[in-house]
mmCIF file of C-alpha atoms in Angstrom:
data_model
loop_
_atom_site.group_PDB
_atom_site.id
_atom_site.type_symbol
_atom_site.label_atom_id
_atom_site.label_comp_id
_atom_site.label_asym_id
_atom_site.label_seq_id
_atom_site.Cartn_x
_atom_site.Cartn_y
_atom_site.Cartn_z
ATOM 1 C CA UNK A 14 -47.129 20.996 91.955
ATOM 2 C CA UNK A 15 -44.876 24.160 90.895
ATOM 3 C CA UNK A 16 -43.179 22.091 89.105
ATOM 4 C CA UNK A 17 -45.860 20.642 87.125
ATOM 5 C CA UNK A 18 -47.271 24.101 86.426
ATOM 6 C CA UNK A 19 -43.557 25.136 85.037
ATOM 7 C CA UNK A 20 -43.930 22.215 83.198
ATOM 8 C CA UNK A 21 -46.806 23.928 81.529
ATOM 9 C CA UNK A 22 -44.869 26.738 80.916
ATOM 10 C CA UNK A 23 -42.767 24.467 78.014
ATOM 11 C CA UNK A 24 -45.956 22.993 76.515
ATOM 12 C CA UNK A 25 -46.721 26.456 75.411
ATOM 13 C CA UNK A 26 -43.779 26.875 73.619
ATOM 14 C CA UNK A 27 -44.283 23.458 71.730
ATOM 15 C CA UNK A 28 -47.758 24.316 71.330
ATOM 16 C CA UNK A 29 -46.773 27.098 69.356
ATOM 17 C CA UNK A 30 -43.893 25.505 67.518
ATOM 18 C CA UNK A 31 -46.279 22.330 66.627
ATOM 19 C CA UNK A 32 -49.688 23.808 65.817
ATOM 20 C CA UNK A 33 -50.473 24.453 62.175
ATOM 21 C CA UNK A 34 -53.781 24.138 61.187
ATOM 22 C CA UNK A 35 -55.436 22.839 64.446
ATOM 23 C CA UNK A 36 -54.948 26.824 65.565
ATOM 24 C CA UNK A 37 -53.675 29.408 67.419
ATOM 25 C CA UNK A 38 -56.140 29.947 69.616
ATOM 26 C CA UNK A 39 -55.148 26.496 71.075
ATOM 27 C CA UNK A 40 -51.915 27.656 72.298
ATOM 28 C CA UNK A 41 -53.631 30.842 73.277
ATOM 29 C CA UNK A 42 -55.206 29.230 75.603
ATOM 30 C CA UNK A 43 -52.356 26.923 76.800
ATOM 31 C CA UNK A 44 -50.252 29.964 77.311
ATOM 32 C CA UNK A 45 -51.372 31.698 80.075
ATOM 33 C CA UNK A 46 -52.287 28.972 82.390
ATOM 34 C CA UNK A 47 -48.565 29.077 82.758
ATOM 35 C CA UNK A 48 -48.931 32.213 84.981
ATOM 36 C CA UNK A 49 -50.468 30.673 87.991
ATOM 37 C CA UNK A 50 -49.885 28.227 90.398
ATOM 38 C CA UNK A 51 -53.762 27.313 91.409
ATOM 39 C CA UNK A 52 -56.941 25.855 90.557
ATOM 40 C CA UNK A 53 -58.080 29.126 89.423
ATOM 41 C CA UNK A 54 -55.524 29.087 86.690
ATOM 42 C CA UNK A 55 -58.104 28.714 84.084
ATOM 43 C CA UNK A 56 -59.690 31.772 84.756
ATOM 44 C CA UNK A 57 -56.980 34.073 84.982
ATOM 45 C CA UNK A 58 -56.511 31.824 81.686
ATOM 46 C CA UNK A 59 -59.982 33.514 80.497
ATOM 47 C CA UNK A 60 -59.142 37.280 82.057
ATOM 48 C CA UNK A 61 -55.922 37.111 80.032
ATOM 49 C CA UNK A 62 -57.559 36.219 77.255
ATOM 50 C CA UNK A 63 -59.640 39.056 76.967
ATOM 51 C CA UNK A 64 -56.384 40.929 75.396
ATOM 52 C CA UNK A 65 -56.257 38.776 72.684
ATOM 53 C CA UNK A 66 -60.218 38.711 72.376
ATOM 54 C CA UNK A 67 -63.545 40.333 73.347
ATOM 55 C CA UNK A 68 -65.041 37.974 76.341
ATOM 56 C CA UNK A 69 -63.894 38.728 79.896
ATOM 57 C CA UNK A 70 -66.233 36.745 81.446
ATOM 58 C CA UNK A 71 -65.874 33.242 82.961
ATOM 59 C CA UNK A 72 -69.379 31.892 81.858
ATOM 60 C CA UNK A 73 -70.963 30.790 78.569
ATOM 61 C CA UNK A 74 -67.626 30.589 75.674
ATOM 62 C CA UNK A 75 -65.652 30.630 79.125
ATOM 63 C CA UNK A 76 -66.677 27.451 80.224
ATOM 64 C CA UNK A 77 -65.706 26.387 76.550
ATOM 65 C CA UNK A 78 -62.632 27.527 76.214
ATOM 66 C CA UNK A 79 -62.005 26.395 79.684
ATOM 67 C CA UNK A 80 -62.413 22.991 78.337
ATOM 68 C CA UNK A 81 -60.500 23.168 75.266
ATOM 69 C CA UNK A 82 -57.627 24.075 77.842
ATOM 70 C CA UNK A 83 -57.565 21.082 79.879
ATOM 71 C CA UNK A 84 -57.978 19.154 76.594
ATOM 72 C CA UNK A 85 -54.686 20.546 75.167
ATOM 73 C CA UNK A 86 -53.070 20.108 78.072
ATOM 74 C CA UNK A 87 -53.825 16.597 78.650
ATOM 75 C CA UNK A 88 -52.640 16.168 74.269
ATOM 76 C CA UNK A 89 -49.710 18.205 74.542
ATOM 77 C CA UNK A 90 -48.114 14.821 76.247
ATOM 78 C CA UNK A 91 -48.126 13.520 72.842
ATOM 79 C CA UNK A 92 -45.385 15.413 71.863
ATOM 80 C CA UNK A 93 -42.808 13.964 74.128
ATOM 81 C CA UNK A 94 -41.284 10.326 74.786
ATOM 82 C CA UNK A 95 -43.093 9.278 77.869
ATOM 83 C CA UNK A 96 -40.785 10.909 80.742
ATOM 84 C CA UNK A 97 -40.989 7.160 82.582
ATOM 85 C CA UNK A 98 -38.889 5.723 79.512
ATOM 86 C CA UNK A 99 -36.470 8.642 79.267
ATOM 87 C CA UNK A 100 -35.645 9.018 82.756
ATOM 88 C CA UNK A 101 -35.215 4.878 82.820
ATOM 89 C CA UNK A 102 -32.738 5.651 79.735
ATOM 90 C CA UNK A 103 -31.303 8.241 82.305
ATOM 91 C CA UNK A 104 -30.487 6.396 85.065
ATOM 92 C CA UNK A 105 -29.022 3.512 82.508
ATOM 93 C CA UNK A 106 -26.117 5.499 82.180
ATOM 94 C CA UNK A 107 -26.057 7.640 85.441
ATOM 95 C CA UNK A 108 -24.104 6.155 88.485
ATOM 96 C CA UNK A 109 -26.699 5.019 91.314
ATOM 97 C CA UNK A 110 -26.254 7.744 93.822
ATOM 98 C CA UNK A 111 -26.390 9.952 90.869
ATOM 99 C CA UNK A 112 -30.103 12.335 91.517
ATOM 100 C CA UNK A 113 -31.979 14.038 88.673
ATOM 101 C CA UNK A 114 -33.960 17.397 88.816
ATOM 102 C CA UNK A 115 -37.695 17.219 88.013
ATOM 103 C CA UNK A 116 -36.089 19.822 85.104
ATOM 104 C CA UNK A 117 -33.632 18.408 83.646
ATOM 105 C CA UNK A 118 -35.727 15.324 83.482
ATOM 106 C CA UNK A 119 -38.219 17.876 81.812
ATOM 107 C CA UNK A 120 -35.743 19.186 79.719
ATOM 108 C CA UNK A 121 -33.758 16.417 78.154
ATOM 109 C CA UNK A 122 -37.434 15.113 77.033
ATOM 110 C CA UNK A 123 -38.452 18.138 75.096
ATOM 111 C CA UNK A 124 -34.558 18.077 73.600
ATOM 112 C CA UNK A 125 -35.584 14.124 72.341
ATOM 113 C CA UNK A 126 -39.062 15.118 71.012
ATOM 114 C CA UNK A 127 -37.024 17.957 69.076
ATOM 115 C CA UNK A 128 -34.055 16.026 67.904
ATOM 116 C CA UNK A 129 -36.527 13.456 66.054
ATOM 117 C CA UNK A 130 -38.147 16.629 64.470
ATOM 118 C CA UNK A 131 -34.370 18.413 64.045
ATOM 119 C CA UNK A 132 -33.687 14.661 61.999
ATOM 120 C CA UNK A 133 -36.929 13.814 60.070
ATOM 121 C CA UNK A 134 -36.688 17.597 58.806
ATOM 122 C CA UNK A 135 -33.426 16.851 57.014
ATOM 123 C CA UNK A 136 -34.740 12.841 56.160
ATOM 124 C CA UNK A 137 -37.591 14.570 54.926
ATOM 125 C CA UNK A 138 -36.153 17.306 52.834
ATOM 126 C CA UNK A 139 -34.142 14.852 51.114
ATOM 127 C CA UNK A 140 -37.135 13.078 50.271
ATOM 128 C CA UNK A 141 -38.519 15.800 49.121
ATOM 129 C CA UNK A 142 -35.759 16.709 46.828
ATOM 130 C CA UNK A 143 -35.221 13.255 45.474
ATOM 131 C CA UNK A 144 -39.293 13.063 44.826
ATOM 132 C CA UNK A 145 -40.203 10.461 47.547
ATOM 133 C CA UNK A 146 -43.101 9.796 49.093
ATOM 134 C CA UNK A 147 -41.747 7.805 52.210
ATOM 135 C CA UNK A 148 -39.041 8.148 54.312
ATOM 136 C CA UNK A 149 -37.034 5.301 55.207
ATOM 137 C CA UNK A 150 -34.423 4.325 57.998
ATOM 138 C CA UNK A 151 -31.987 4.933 55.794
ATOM 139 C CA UNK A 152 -33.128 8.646 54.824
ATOM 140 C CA UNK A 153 -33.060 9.062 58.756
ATOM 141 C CA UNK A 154 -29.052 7.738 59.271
ATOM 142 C CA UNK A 155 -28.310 9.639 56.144
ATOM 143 C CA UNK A 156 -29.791 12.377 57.744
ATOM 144 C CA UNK A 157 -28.185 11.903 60.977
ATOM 145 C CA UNK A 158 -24.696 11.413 59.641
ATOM 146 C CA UNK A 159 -25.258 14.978 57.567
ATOM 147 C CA UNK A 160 -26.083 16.694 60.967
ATOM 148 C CA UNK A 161 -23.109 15.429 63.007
ATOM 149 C CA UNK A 162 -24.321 12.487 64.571
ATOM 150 C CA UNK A 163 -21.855 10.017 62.147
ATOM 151 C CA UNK A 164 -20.756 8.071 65.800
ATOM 152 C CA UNK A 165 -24.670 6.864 65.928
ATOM 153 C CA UNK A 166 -24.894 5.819 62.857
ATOM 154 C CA UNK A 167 -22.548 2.810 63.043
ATOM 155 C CA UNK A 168 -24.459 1.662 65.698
ATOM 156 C CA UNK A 169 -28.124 1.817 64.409
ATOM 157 C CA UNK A 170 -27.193 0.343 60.607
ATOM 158 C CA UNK A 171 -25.841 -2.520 63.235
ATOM 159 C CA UNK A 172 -28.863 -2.585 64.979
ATOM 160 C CA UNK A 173 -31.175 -2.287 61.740
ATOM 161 C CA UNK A 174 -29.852 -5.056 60.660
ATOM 162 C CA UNK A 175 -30.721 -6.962 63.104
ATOM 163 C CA UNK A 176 -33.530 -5.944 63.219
ATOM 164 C CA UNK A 177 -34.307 -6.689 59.739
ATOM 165 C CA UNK A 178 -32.956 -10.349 60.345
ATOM 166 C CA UNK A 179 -35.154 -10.908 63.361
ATOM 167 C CA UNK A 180 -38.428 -9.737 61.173
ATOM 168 C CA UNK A 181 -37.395 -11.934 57.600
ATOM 169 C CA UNK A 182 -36.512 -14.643 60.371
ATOM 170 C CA UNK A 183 -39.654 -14.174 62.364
ATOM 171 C CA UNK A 184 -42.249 -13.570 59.112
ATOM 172 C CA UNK A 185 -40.634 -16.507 57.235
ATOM 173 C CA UNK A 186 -40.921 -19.594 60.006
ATOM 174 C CA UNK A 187 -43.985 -19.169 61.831
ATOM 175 C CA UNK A 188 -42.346 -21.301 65.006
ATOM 176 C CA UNK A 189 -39.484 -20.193 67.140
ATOM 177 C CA UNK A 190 -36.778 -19.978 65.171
ATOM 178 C CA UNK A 191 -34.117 -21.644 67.784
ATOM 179 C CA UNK A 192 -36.624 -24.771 67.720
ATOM 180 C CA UNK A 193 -36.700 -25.068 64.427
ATOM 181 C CA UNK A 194 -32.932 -24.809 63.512
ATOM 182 C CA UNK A 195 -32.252 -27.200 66.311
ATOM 183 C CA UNK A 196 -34.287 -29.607 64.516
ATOM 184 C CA UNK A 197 -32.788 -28.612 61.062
ATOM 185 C CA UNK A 198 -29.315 -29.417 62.249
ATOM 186 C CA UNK A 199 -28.370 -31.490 59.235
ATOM 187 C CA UNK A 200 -28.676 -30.083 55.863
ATOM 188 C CA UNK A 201 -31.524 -27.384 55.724
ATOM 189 C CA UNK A 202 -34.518 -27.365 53.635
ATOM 190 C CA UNK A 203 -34.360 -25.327 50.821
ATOM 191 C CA UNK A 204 -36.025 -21.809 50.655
ATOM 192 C CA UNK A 205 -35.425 -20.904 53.947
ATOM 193 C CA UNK A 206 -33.604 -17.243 54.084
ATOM 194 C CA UNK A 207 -30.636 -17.227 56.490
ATOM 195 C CA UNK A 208 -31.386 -14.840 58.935
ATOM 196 C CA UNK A 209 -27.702 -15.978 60.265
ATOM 197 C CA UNK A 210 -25.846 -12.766 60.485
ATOM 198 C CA UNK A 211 -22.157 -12.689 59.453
ATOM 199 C CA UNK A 212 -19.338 -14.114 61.127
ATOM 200 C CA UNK A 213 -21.870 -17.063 62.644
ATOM 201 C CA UNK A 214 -19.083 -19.354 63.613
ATOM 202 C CA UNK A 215 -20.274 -23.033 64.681
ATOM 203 C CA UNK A 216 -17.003 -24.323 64.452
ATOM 204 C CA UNK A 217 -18.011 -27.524 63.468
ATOM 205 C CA UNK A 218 -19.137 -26.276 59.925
ATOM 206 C CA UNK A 219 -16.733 -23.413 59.489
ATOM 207 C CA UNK A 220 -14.758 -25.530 56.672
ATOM 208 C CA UNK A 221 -18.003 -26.232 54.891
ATOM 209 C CA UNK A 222 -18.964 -22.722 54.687
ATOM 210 C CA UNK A 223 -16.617 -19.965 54.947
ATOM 211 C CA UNK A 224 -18.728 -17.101 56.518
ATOM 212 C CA UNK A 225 -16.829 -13.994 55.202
ATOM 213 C CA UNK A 226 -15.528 -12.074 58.324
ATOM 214 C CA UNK A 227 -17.413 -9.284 59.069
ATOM 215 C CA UNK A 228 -17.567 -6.259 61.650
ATOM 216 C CA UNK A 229 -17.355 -7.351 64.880
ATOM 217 C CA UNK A 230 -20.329 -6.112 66.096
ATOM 218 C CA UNK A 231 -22.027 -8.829 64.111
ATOM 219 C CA UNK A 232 -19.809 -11.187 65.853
ATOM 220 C CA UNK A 233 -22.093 -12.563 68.717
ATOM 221 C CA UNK A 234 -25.558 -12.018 66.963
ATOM 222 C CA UNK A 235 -25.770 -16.155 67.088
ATOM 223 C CA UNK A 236 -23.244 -17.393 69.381
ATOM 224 C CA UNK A 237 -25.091 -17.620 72.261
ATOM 225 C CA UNK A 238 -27.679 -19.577 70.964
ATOM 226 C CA UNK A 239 -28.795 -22.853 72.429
ATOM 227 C CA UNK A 240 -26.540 -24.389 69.680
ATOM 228 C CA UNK A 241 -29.261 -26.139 67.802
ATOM 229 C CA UNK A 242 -29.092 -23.041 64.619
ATOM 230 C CA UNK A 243 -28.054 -25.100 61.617
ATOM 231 C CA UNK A 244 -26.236 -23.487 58.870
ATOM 232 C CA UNK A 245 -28.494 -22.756 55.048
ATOM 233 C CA UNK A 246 -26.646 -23.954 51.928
ATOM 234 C CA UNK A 247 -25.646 -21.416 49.565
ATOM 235 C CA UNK A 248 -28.385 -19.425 50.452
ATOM 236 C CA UNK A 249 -26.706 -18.310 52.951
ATOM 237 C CA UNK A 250 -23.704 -16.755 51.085
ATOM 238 C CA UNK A 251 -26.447 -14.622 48.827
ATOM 239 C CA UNK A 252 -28.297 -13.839 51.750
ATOM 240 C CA UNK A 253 -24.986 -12.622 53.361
ATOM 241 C CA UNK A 254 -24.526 -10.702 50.541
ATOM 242 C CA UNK A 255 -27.717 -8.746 50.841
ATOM 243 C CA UNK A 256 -27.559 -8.316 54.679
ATOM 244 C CA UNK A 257 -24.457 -6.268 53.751
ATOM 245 C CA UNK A 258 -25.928 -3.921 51.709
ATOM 246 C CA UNK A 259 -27.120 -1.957 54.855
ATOM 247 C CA UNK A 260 -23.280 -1.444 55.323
ATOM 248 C CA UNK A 261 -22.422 -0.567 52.373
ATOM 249 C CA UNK A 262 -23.912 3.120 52.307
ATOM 250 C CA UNK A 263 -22.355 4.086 55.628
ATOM 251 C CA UNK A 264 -18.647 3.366 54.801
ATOM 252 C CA UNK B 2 -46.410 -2.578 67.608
ATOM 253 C CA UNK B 3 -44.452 -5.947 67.154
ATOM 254 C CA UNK B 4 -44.024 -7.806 70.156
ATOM 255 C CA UNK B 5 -40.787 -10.127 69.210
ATOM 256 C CA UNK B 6 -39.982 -12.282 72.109
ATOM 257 C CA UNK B 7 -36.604 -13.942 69.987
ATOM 258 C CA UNK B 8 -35.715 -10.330 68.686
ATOM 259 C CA UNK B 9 -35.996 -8.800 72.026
ATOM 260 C CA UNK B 10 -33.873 -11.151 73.097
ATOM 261 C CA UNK B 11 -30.996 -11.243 70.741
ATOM 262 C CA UNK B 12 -31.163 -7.245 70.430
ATOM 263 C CA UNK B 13 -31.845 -5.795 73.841
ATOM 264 C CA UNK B 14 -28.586 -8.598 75.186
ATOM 265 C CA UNK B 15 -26.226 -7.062 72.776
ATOM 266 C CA UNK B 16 -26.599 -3.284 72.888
ATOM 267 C CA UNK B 17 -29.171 -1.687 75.255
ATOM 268 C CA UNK B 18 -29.588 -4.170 78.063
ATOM 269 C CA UNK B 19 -32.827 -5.721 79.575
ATOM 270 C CA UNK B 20 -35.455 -3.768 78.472
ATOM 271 C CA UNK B 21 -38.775 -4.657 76.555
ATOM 272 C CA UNK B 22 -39.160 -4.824 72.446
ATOM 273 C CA UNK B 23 -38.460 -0.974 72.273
ATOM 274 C CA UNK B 24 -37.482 1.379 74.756
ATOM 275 C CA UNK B 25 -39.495 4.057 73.264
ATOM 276 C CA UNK B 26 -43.115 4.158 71.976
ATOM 277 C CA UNK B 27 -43.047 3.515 68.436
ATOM 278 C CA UNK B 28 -46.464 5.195 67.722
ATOM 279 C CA UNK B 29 -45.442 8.197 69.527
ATOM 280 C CA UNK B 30 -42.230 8.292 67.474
ATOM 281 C CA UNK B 31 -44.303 8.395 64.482
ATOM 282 C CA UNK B 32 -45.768 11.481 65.855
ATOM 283 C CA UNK B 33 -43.397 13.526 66.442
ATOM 284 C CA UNK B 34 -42.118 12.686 62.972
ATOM 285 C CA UNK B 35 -45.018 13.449 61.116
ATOM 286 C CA UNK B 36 -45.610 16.544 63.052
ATOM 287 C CA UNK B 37 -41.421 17.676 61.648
ATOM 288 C CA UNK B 38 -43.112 19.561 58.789
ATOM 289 C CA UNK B 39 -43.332 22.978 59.272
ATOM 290 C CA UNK B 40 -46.909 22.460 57.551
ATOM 291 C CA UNK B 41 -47.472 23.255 53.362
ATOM 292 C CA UNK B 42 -45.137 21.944 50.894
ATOM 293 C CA UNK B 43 -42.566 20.024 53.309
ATOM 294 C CA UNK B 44 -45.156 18.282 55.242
ATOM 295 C CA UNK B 45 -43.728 14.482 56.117
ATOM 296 C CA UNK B 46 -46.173 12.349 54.395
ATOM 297 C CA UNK B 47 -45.355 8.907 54.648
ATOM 298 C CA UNK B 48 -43.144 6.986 56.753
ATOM 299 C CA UNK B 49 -41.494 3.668 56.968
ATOM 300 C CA UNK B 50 -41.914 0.813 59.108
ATOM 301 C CA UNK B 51 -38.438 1.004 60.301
ATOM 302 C CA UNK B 52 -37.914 4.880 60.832
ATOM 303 C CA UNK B 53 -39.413 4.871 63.789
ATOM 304 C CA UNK B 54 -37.759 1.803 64.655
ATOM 305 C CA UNK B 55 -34.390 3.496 64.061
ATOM 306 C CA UNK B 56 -35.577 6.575 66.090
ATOM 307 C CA UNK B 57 -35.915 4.081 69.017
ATOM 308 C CA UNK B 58 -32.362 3.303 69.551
ATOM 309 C CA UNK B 59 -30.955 6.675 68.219
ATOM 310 C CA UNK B 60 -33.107 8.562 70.901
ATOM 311 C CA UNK B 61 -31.975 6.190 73.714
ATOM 312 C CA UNK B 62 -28.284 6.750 72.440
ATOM 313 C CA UNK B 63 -28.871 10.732 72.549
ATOM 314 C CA UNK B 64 -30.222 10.637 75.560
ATOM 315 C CA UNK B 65 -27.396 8.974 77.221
ATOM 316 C CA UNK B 66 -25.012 10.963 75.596
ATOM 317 C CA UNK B 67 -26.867 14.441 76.443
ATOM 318 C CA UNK B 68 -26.798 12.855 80.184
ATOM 319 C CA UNK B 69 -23.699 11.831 80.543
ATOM 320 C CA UNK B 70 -22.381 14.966 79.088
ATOM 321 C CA UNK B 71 -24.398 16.690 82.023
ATOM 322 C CA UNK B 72 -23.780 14.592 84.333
ATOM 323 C CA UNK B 73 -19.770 15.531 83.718
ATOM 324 C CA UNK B 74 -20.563 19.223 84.408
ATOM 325 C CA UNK B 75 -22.746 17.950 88.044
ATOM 326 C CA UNK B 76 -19.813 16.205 88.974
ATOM 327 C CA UNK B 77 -17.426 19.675 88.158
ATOM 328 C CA UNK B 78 -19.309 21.809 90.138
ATOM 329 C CA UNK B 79 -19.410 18.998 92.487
ATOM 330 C CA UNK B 80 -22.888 18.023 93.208
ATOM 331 C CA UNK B 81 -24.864 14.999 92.545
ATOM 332 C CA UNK B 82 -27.934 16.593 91.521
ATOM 333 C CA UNK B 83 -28.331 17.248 87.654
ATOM 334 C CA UNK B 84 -29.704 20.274 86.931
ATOM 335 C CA UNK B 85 -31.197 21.576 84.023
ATOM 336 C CA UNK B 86 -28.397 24.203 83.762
ATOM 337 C CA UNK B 87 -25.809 21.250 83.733
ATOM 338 C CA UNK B 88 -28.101 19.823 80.457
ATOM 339 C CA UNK B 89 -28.164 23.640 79.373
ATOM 340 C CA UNK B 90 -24.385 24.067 79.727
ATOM 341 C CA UNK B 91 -23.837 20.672 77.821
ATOM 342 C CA UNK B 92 -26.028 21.528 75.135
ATOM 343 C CA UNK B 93 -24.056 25.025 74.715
ATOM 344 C CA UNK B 94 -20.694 22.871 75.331
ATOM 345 C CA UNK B 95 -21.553 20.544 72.551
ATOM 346 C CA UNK B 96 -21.399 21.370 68.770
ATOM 347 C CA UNK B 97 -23.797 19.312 67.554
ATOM 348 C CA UNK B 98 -26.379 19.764 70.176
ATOM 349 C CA UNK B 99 -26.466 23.729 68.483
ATOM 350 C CA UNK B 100 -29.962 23.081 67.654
ATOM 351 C CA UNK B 101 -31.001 22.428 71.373
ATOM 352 C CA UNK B 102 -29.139 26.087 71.910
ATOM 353 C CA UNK B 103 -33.129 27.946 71.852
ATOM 354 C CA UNK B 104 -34.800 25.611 73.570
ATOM 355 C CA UNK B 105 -32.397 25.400 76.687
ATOM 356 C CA UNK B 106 -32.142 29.295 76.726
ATOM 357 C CA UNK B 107 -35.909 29.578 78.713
ATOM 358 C CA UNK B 108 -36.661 33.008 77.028
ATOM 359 C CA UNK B 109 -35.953 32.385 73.640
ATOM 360 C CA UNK B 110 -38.371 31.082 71.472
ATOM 361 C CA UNK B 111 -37.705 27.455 69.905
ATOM 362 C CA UNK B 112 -39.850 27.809 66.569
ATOM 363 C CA UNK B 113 -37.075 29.651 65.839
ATOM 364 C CA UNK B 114 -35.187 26.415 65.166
ATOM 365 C CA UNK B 115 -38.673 25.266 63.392
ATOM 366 C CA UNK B 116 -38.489 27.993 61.172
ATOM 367 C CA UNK B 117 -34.980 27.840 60.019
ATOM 368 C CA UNK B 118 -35.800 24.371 59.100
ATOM 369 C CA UNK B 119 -38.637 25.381 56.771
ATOM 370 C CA UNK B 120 -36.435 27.591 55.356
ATOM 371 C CA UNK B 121 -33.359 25.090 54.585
ATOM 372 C CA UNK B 122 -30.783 27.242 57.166
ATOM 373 C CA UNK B 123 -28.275 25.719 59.234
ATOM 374 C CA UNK B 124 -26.656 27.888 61.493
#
């Protein structure tokens, strides 16, 4: 339960760090529940308060701002990654007899929540600067690579690109795509945008269409399909040339 | 949030293992982001599909490398218990995790690193 309650302690700080107009008195509130450990946090909450405000009583606006309390603490959740996900991401990379503190779990959540904000502030100031509205993926990798994280961004224009593939793939052929090229094994209808990433090798058609080599990391996209992906025309080369493009900035 | 069976498929085998579509909430990706702005002018007003997309998998590679950064310092002061002094000693060890310095450090106050933001510093 301590733990939980120190737990509290960090939403105040975020509380204060987040909250612009939906005010102060919000994180008032939030902050002093962090100095107890019981049910009767709330009212020391309210007796604390009475510093910062006139009421010292625990009846009438008490009872109100007693409830506003346990409603920002319940919200304040929404400014981390669920701590489920992040400690699964954890233990990915953590040998199994490897154990993890309630606060470090604690901790390396409130370090994601503030290296998205530490990222979209740069994405976003660039935006700014160059007069956009939106940002985009590739204002966040820019971003990223400016702030010293250069070794992620191979990675994630990799995995973009997939990404991208799998959604022009999935948006254009309303069936499943590894159906459908097995039936289209002979020449393809026209129109249809080859989500094939680079470097698809199916030997059998590599001297028909040379498939420009490519970073390996594309390599395998396709190769473990269930062999039935059959090969666009010359569609294929333009759309190759496009799917590059994502590459092309991160040289 | 998209729910690609294929995609999951193809992406999750090739870098980040069996997991579902997205490791991380999308929506709550989005939040985070849009909250960024320190509020007035630099406010973060419209985002892309694929932002938070890219968040997704940067956030899962961060995370590994902040733990497995900490988990190197466990192992050194041979334990098997990470600690959040073993994440704060990382974060200090680590030049590029200097933003993480304030919020590590429990007494110091982390809209400190909110405000230098606003104001275009990099320390």
């Amino acid at each position: 339960m301590d733990q939980r309650m120190s737990g509290f302690h960090r939403y105040r700080r975020h509380a204060k760090s987040s909250l612009t107009h939906t005010g102060l008195e919000v994180s008032k509130v939030l902050g002093v529940v962090e100095t107890t450990s019981t049910g009767t946090g709330i009212n020391n909450a309210e007796t604390k308060l009475a510093g910062d405000s006139s009421t010292n009583t625990a009846s009438g606006p008490g009872s109100a701002a007693r409830e506003r309390a346990l409603v920002c603490m319940v919200r304040e959740q929404d400014q981390y990654m669920p701590i489920a996900n992040v400690i699964r991401i954890m233990r990915r990379i953590l040998p199994s007899h490897a154990k993890i503190s309630d606060d470090a779990k604690e901790t390396i959540q409130e370090c994601v929540s503030e290296y998205i904000s530490f990222v979209t502030g740069e994405a976003n100031e660039r935006c700014q600067r160059e007069q956009r509205k939106t940002v985009t993926a590739e204002d966040v990798l820019w971003a990223m690579g400016k702030l010293g994280f250069d070794d992620y961004v191979q990675p994630l224009t990799v995995f973009l690109s997939r990404y991208r593939e799998a959604e022009s793939d999935r948006t254009s052929t309303r069936a499943d795509p590894y159906v459908k090229r097995a039936a289209e094994y002979g020449p393809p209808p026209v129109g249809i945008p080859a989500p094939y990433g680079p470097g698809f090798q199916m030997g059998h058609y590599s001297n028909l269409y040379d498939a420009p080599t490519n970073p390996a990391a594309m390599g395998g996209y396709f190769r473990d399909g269930s062999g039935g992906a059959g090969p666009s025309g010359s569609s294929s080369h333009n759309a190759l040339a496009t799917n590059f493009d994502p590459f092309a900035h991160y040289k | 949030m998209r729910q690609a069976g294929i995609y999951s498929g193809i992406l999750s085998g090739g870098i980040s293992g069996k997991t579902g579509p997205h490791s991380l909430p999308l929506a709550r990706i989005k939040k985070i982001m849009k909250k960024s702005g320190g509020g007035g002018g630099d406010d973060v007003k419209m985002i892309s599909g694929e932002a938070p997309i890219v968040f997704s998998k940067a956030c899962e590679l961060f995370i590994q490398e902040l733990t497995k950064r900490s988990w190197m310092l466990t192992l050194q002061g041979k334990r098997r218990i990470v600690h959040k002094e073993d994440v704060a000693s990382a974060v200090i060890a680590t030049d590029v995790f200097d933003f993480l310095v304030t919020l590590v450090s429990d007494d110091a106050d982390p809209t400190i690193n909110i405000l230098h933001h606003q104001n275009g510093n990099t320390s």
